[in-house]
mmCIF file of C-alpha atoms and ligand atoms in Angstrom:
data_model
loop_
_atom_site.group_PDB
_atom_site.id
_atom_site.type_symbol
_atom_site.label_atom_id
_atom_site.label_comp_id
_atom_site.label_asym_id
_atom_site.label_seq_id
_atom_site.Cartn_x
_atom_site.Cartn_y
_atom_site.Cartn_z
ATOM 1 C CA UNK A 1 72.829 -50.520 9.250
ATOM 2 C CA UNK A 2 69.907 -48.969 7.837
ATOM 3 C CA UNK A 3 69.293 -52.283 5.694
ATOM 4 C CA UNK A 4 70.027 -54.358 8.843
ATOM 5 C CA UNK A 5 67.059 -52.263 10.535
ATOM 6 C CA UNK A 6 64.983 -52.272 7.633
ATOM 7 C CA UNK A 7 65.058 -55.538 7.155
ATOM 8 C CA UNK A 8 64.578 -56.828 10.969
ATOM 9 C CA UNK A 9 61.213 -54.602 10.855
ATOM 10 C CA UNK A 10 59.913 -56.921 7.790
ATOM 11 C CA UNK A 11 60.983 -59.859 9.747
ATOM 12 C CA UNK A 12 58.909 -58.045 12.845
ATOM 13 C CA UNK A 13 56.007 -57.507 10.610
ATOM 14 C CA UNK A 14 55.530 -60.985 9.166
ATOM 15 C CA UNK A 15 55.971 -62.463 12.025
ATOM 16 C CA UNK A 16 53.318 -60.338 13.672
ATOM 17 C CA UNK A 17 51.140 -60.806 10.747
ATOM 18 C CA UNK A 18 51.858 -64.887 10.863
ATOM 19 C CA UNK A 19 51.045 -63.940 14.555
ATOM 20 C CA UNK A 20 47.264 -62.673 13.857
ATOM 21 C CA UNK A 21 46.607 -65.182 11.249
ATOM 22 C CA UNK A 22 47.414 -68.082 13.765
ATOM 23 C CA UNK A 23 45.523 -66.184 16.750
ATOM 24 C CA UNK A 24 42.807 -65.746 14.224
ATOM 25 C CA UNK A 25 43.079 -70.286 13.526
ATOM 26 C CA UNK A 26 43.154 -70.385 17.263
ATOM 27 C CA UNK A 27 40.163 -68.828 17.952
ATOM 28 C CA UNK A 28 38.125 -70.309 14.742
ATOM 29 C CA UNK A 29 39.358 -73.826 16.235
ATOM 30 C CA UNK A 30 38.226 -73.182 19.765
ATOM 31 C CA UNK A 31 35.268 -71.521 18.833
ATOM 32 C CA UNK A 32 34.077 -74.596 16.928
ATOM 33 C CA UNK A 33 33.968 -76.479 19.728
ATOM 34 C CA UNK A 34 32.670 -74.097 22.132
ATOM 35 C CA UNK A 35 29.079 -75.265 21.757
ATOM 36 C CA UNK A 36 29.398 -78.954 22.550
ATOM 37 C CA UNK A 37 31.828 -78.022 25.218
ATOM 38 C CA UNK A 38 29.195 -75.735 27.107
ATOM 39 C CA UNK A 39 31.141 -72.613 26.878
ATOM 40 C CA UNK A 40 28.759 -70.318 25.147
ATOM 41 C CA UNK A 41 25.960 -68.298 27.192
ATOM 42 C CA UNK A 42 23.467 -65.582 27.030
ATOM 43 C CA UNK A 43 23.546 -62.649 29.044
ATOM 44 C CA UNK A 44 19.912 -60.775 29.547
ATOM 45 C CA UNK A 45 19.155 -56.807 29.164
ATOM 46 C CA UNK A 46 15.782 -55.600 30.441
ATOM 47 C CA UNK A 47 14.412 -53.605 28.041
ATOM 48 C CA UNK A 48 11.765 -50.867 30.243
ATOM 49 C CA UNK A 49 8.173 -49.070 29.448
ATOM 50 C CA UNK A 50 9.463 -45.396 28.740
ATOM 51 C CA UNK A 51 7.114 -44.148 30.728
ATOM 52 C CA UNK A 52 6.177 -46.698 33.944
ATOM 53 C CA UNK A 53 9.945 -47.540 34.151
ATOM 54 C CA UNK A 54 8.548 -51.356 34.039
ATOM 55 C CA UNK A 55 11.027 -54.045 32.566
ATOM 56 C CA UNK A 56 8.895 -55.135 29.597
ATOM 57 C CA UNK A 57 11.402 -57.131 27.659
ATOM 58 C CA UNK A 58 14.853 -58.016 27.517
ATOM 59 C CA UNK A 59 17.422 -59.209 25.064
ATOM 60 C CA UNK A 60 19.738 -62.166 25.201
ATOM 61 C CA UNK A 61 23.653 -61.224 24.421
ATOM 62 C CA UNK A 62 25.612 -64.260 23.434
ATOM 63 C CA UNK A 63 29.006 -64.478 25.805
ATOM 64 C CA UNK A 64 31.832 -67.111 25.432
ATOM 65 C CA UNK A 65 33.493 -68.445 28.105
ATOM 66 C CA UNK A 66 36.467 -69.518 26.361
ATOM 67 C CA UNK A 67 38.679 -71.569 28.306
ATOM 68 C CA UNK A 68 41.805 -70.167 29.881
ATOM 69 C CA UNK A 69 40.732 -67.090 28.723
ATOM 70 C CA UNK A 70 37.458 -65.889 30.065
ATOM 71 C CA UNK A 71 34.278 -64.009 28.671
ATOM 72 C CA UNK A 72 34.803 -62.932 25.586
ATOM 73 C CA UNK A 73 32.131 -60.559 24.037
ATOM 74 C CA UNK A 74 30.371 -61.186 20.912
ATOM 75 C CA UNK A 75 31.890 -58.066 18.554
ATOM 76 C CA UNK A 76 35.132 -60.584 19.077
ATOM 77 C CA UNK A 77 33.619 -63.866 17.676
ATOM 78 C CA UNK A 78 30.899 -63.305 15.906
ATOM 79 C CA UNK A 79 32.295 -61.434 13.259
ATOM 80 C CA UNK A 80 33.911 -64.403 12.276
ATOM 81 C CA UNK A 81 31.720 -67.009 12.908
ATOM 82 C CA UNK A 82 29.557 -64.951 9.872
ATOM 83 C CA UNK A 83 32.483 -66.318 7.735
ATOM 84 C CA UNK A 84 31.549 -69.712 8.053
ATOM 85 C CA UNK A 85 28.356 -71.633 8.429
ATOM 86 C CA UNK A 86 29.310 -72.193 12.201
ATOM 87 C CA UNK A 87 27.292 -68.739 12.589
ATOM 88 C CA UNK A 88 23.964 -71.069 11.893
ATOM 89 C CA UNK A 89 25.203 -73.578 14.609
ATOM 90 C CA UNK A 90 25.705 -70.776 17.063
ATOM 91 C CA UNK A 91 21.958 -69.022 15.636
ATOM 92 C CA UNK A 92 20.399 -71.773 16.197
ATOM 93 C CA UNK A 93 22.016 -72.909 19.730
ATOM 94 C CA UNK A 94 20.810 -68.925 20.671
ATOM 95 C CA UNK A 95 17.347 -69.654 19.668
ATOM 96 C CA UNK A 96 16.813 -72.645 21.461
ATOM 97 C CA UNK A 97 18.595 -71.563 24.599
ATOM 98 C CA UNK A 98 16.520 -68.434 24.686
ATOM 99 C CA UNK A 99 13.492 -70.676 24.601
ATOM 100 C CA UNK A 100 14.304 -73.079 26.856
ATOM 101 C CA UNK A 101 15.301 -70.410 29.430
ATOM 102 C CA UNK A 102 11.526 -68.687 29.231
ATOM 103 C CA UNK A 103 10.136 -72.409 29.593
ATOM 104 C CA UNK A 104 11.891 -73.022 32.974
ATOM 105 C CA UNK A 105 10.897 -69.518 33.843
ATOM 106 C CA UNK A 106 7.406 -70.398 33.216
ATOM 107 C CA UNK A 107 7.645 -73.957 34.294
ATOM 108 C CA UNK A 108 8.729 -71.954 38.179
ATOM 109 C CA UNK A 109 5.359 -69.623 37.672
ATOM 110 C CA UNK A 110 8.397 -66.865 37.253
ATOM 111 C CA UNK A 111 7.073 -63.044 35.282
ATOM 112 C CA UNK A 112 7.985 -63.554 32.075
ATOM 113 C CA UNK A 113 8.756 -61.020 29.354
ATOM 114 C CA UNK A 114 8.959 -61.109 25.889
ATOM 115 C CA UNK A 115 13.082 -62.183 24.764
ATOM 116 C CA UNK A 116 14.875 -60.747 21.561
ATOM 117 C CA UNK A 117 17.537 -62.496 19.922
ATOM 118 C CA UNK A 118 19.516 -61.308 17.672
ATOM 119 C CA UNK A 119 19.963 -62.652 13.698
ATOM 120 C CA UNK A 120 22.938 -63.046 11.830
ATOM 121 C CA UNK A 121 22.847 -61.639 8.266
ATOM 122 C CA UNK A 122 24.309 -65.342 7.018
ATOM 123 C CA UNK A 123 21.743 -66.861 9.688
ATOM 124 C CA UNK A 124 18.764 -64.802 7.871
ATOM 125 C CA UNK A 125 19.802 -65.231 4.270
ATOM 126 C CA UNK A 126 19.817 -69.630 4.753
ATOM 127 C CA UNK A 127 16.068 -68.916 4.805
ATOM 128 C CA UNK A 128 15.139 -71.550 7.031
ATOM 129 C CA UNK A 129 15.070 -69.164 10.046
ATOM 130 C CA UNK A 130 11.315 -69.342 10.495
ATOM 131 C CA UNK A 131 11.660 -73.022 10.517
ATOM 132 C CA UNK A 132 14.664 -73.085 13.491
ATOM 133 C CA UNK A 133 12.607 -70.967 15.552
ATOM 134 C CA UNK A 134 8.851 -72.561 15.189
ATOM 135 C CA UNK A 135 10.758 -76.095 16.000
ATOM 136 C CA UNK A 136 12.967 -74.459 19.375
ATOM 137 C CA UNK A 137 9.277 -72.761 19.838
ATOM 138 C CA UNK A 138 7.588 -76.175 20.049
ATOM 139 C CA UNK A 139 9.932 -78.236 21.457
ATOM 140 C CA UNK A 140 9.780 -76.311 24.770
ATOM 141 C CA UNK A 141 6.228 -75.566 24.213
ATOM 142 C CA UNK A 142 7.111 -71.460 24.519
ATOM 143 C CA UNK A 143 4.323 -69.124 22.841
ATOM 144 C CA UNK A 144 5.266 -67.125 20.358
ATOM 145 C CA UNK A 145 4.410 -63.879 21.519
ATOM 146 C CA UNK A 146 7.218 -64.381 24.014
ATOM 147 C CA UNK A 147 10.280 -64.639 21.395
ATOM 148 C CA UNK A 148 11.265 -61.269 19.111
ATOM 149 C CA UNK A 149 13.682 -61.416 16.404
ATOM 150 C CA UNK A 150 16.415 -58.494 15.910
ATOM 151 C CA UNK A 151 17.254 -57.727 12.595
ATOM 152 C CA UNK A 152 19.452 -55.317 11.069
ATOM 153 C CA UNK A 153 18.757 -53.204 8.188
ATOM 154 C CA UNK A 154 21.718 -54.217 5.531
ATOM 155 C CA UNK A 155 19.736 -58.331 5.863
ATOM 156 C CA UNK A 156 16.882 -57.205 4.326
ATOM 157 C CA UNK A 157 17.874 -54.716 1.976
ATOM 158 C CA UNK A 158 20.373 -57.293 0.002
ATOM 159 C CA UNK A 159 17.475 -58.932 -0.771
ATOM 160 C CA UNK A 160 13.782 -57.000 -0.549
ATOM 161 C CA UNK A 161 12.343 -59.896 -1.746
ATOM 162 C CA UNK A 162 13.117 -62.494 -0.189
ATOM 163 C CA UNK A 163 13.399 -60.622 3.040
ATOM 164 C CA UNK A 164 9.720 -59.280 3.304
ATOM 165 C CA UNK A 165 8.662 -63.205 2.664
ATOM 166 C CA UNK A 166 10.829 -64.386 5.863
ATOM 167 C CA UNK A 167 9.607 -61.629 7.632
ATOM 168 C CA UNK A 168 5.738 -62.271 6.578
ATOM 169 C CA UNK A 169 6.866 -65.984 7.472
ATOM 170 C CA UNK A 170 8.126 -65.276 10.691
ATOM 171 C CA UNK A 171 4.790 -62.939 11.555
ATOM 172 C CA UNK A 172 2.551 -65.712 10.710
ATOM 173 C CA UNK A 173 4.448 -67.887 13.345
ATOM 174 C CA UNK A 174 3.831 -65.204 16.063
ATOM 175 C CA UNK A 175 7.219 -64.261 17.040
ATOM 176 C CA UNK A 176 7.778 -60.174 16.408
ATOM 177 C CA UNK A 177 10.542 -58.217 14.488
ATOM 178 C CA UNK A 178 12.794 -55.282 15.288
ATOM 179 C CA UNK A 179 15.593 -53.196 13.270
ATOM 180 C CA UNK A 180 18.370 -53.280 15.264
ATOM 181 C CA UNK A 181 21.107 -50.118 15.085
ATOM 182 C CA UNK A 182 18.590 -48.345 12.909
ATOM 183 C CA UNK A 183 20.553 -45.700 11.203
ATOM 184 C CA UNK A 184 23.835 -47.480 10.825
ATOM 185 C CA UNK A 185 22.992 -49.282 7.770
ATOM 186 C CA UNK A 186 21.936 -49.077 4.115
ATOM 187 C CA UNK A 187 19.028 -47.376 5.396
ATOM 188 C CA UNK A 188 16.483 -46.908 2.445
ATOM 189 C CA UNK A 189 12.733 -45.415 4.079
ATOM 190 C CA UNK A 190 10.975 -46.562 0.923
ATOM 191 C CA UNK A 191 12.163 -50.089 2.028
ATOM 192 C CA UNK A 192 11.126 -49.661 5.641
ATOM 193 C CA UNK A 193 7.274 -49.067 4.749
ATOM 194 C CA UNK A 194 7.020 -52.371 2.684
ATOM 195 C CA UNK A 195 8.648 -54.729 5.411
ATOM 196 C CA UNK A 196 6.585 -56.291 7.916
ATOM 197 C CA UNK A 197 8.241 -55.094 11.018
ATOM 198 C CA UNK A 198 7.034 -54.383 14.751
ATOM 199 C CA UNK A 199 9.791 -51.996 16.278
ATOM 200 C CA UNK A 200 12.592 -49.587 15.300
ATOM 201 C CA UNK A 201 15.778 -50.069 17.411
ATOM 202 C CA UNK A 202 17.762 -46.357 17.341
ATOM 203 C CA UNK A 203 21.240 -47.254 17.446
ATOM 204 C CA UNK A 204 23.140 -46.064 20.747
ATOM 205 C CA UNK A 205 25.554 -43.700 18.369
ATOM 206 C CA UNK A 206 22.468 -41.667 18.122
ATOM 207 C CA UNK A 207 21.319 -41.789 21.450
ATOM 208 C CA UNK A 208 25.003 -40.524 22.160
ATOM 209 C CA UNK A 209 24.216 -37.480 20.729
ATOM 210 C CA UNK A 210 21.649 -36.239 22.929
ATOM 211 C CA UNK A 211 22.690 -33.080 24.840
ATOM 212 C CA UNK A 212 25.915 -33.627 23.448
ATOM 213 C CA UNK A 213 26.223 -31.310 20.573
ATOM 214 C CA UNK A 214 24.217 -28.976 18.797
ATOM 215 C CA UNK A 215 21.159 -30.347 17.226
ATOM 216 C CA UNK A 216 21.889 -33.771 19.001
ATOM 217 C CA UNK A 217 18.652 -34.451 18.919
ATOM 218 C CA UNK A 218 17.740 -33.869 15.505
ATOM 219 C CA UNK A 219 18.312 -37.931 13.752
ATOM 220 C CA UNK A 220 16.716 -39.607 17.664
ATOM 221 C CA UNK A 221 13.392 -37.502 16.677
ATOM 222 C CA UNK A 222 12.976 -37.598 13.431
ATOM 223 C CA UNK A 223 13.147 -41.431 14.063
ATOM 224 C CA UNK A 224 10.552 -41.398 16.780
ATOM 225 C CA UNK A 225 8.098 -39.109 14.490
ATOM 226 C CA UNK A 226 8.954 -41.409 11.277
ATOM 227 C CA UNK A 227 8.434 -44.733 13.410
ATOM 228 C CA UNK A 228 5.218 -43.838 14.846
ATOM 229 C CA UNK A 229 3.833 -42.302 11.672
ATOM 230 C CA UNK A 230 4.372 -45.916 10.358
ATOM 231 C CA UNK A 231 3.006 -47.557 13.639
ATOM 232 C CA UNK A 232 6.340 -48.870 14.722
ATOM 233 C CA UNK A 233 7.089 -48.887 18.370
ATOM 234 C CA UNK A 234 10.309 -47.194 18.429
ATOM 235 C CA UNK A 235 13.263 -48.815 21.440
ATOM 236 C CA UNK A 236 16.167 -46.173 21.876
ATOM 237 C CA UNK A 237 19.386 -48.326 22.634
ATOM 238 C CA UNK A 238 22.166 -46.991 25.003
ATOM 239 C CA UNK A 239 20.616 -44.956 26.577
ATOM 240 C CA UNK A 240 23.120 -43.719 29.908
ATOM 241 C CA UNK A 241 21.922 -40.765 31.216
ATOM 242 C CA UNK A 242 18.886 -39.048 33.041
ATOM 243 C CA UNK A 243 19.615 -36.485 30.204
ATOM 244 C CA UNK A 244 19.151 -38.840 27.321
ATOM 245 C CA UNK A 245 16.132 -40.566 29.572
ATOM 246 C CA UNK A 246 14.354 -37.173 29.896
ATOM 247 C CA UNK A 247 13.905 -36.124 26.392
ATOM 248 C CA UNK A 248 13.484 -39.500 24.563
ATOM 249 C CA UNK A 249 10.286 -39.539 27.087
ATOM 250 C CA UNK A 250 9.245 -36.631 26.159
ATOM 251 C CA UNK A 251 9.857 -37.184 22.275
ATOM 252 C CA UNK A 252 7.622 -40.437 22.982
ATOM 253 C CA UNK A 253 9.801 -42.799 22.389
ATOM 254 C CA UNK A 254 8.410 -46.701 23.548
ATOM 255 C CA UNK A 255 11.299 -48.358 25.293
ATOM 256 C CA UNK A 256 14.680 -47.619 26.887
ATOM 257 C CA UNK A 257 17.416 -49.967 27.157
ATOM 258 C CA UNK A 258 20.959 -49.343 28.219
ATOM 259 C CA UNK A 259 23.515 -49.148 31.662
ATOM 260 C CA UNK A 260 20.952 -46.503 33.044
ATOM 261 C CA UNK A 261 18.551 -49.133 33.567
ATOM 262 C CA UNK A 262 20.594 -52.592 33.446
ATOM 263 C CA UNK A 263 23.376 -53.882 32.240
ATOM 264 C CA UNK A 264 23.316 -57.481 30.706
ATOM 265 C CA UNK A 265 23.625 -59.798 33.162
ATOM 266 C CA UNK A 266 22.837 -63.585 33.926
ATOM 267 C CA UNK A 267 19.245 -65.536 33.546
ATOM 268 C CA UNK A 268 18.952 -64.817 37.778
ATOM 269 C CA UNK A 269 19.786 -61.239 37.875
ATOM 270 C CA UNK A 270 16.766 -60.381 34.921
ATOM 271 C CA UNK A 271 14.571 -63.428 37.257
ATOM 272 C CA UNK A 272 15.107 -61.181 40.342
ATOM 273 C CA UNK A 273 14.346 -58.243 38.872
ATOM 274 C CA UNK A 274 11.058 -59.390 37.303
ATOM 275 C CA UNK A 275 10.339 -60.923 40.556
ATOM 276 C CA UNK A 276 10.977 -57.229 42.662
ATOM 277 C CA UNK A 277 8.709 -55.618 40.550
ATOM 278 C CA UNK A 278 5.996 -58.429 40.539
ATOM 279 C CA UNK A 279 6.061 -58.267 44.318
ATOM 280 C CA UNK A 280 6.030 -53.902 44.065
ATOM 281 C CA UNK A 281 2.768 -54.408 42.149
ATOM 282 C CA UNK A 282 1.003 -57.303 44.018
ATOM 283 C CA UNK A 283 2.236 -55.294 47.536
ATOM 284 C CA UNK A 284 0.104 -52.065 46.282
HETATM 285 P P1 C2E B 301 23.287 -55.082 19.689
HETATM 286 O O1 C2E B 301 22.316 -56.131 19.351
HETATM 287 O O2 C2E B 301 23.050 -53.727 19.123
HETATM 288 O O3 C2E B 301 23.355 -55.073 21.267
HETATM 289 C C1 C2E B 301 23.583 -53.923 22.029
HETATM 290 C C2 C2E B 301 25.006 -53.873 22.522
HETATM 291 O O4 C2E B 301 25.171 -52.656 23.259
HETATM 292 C C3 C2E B 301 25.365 -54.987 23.502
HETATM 293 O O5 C2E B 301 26.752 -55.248 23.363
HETATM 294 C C4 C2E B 301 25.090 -54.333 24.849
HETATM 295 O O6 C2E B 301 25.817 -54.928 25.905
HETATM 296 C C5 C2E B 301 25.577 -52.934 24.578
HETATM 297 N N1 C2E B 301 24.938 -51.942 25.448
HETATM 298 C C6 C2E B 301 23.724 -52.002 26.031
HETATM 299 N N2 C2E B 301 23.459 -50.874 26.736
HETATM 300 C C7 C2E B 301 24.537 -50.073 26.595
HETATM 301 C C8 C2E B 301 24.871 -48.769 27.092
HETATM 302 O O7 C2E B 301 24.120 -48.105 27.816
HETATM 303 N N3 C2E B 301 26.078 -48.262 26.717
HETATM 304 C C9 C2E B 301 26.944 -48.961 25.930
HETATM 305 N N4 C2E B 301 28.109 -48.390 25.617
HETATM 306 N N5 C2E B 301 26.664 -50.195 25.429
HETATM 307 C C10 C2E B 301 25.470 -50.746 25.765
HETATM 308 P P2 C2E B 301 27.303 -56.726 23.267
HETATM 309 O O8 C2E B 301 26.582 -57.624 24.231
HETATM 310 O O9 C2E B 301 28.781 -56.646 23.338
HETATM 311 O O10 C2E B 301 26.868 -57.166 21.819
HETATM 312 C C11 C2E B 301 27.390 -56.500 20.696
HETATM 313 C C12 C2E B 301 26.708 -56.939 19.432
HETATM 314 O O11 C2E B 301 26.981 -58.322 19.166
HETATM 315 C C13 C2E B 301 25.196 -56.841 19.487
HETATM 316 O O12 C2E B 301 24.788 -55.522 19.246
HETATM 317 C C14 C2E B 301 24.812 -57.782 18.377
HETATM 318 O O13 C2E B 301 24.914 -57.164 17.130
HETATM 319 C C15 C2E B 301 25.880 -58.845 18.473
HETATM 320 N N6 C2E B 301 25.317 -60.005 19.198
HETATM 321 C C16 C2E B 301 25.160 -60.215 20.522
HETATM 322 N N7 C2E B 301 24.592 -61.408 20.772
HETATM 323 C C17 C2E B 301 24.371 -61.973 19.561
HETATM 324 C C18 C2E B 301 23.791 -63.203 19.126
HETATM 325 O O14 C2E B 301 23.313 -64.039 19.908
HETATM 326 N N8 C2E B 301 23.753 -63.433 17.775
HETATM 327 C C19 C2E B 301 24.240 -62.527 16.867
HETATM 328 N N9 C2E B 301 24.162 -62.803 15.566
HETATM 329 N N10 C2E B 301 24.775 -61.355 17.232
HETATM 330 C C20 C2E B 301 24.836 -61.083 18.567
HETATM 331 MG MG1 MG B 302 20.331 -56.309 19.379
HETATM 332 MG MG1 MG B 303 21.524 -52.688 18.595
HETATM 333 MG MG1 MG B 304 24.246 -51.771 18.419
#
């Protein structure tokens, strides 16, 4: 008996695992196609002046719409799109969707605001990054100014080298540079004074934190002092609370983004909301 059960469990478990490994096929498959089959989209997440409340950028969160199944967010596919070079397909279709959506913006005499993507490690290390955003830049005729680039730390780090001469690449073209989920990754501060970067991103595990234990502030300010000692603007992600709100305002930090403010949401929702606050101006 106890073989008979111990034996049925192995068959369980391998035929979960053969389970995984074809869900795994399934998605790869249907994810390959999900570009030329108009399934993938970005979401938008206003990004707001710490201090004026003002949305002053936003970033664009890749969603899939995957057939008979529904949104699926990106910590589910883009993981493993990074195995494969379908990650530059999808980088690149990001880019240029990002840039075509601030030309029809401008092309309706909409407010626009700066966008942030964000880069793949495997999309940054092809090192022709610079080159897929100056052509989706000029092909819909967007300036630079309005396109930012989100980095994380780990891309640069595996290779200083090269790294700093994409970034100084990328900063001749214009377009500006932030380090997303600062504090997450192979963080090294000698590093962070030799790349040219515009903007510190505090990753929302930090933000977390705040009023939440003791000393929960401690990493959030020593970021904000060690940013703007290096003239970084500093963004806190996350942020949910007026708690949080309160005291990375009064720490100084730049820019808030998180649920408190906005949630991602489509191209319209980010349009109306630039809009309302055009009109709240131009009404005063
Ligand atoms: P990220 O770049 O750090 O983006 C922030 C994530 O936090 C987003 O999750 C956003 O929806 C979520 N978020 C924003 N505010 C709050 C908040 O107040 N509370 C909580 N709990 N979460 C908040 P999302 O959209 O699921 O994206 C997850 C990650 O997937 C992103 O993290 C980014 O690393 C990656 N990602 C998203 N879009 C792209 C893309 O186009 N290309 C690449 N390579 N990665 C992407
Ligand atoms: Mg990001
Ligand atoms: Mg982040
Ligand atoms: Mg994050």
């Amino acid at each position: 008996r106890a073989k008979d059960m111990g034996r049925n469990r192995f068959c369980f478990y391998t035929e979960d695992m053969n389970g995984k490994a074809m869900a795994k096929l399934d998605l790869e498959a249907a994810l390959s196609r999900a570009i030329e089959r108009d399934e993938l989209l970005l979401h938008y997440q206003p990004k707001v002046d710490a201090h004026s409340g003002e949305t002053v950028a936003a970033e664009a969160l890749l969603r899939w719409n995957r057939a008979g199944v529904g949104l699926v967010s990106p910590g589910e596919f883009i993981p493993l799109a990074e195995h494969s070079s379908l990650i530059l397909a999808i980088g690149a279709w990001v880019i240029d969707t990002a840039c075509r959506q601030i030309r029809t913006w401008m092309d309706a005499g909409l407010p626009v605001v700066p966008i942030a993507v964000n880069v793949a490690a495997r999309q940054f290390a092809a090192g022709d990054l610079d080159g897929v955003v100056g052509r989706a830049l000029e092909q819909h005729r967007v300036p630079a100014r309005c396109l930012e680039l989100e980095l994380t730390e780990g891309m640069l780090i595996s290779n200083p080298q090269a790294g700093t001469q994409m970034l100084q690449r990328l900063r001749d073209l214009g377009v500006k540079v932030s380090l997303d989920d600062f504090g997450t990754g192979y963080s090294s501060l000698a590093y962070l004074q030799q790349f040219p970067i515009d903007a510190l991103k505090i990753d929302q595990s930090f933000v977390r934190r705040i009023g939440a234990q003791p000393d929960g502030e401690a990493l959030v300010d020593a970021v904000i002092g060690l940013a703007h000692r290096l003239r970084l603007r500093v963004v806190a992600e996350g942020v949910e609370t007026p708690t949080q709100r309160d005291h990375l305002r009064r720490q100084g930090c730049d820019e808030m983004q998180g649920y408190h403010f906005g949630r991602p949401d489509a191209p319209e929702a980010l349009q109306r909301r630039l809009a309302a606050e055009a009109d709240l101006v131009t009404a005063y």
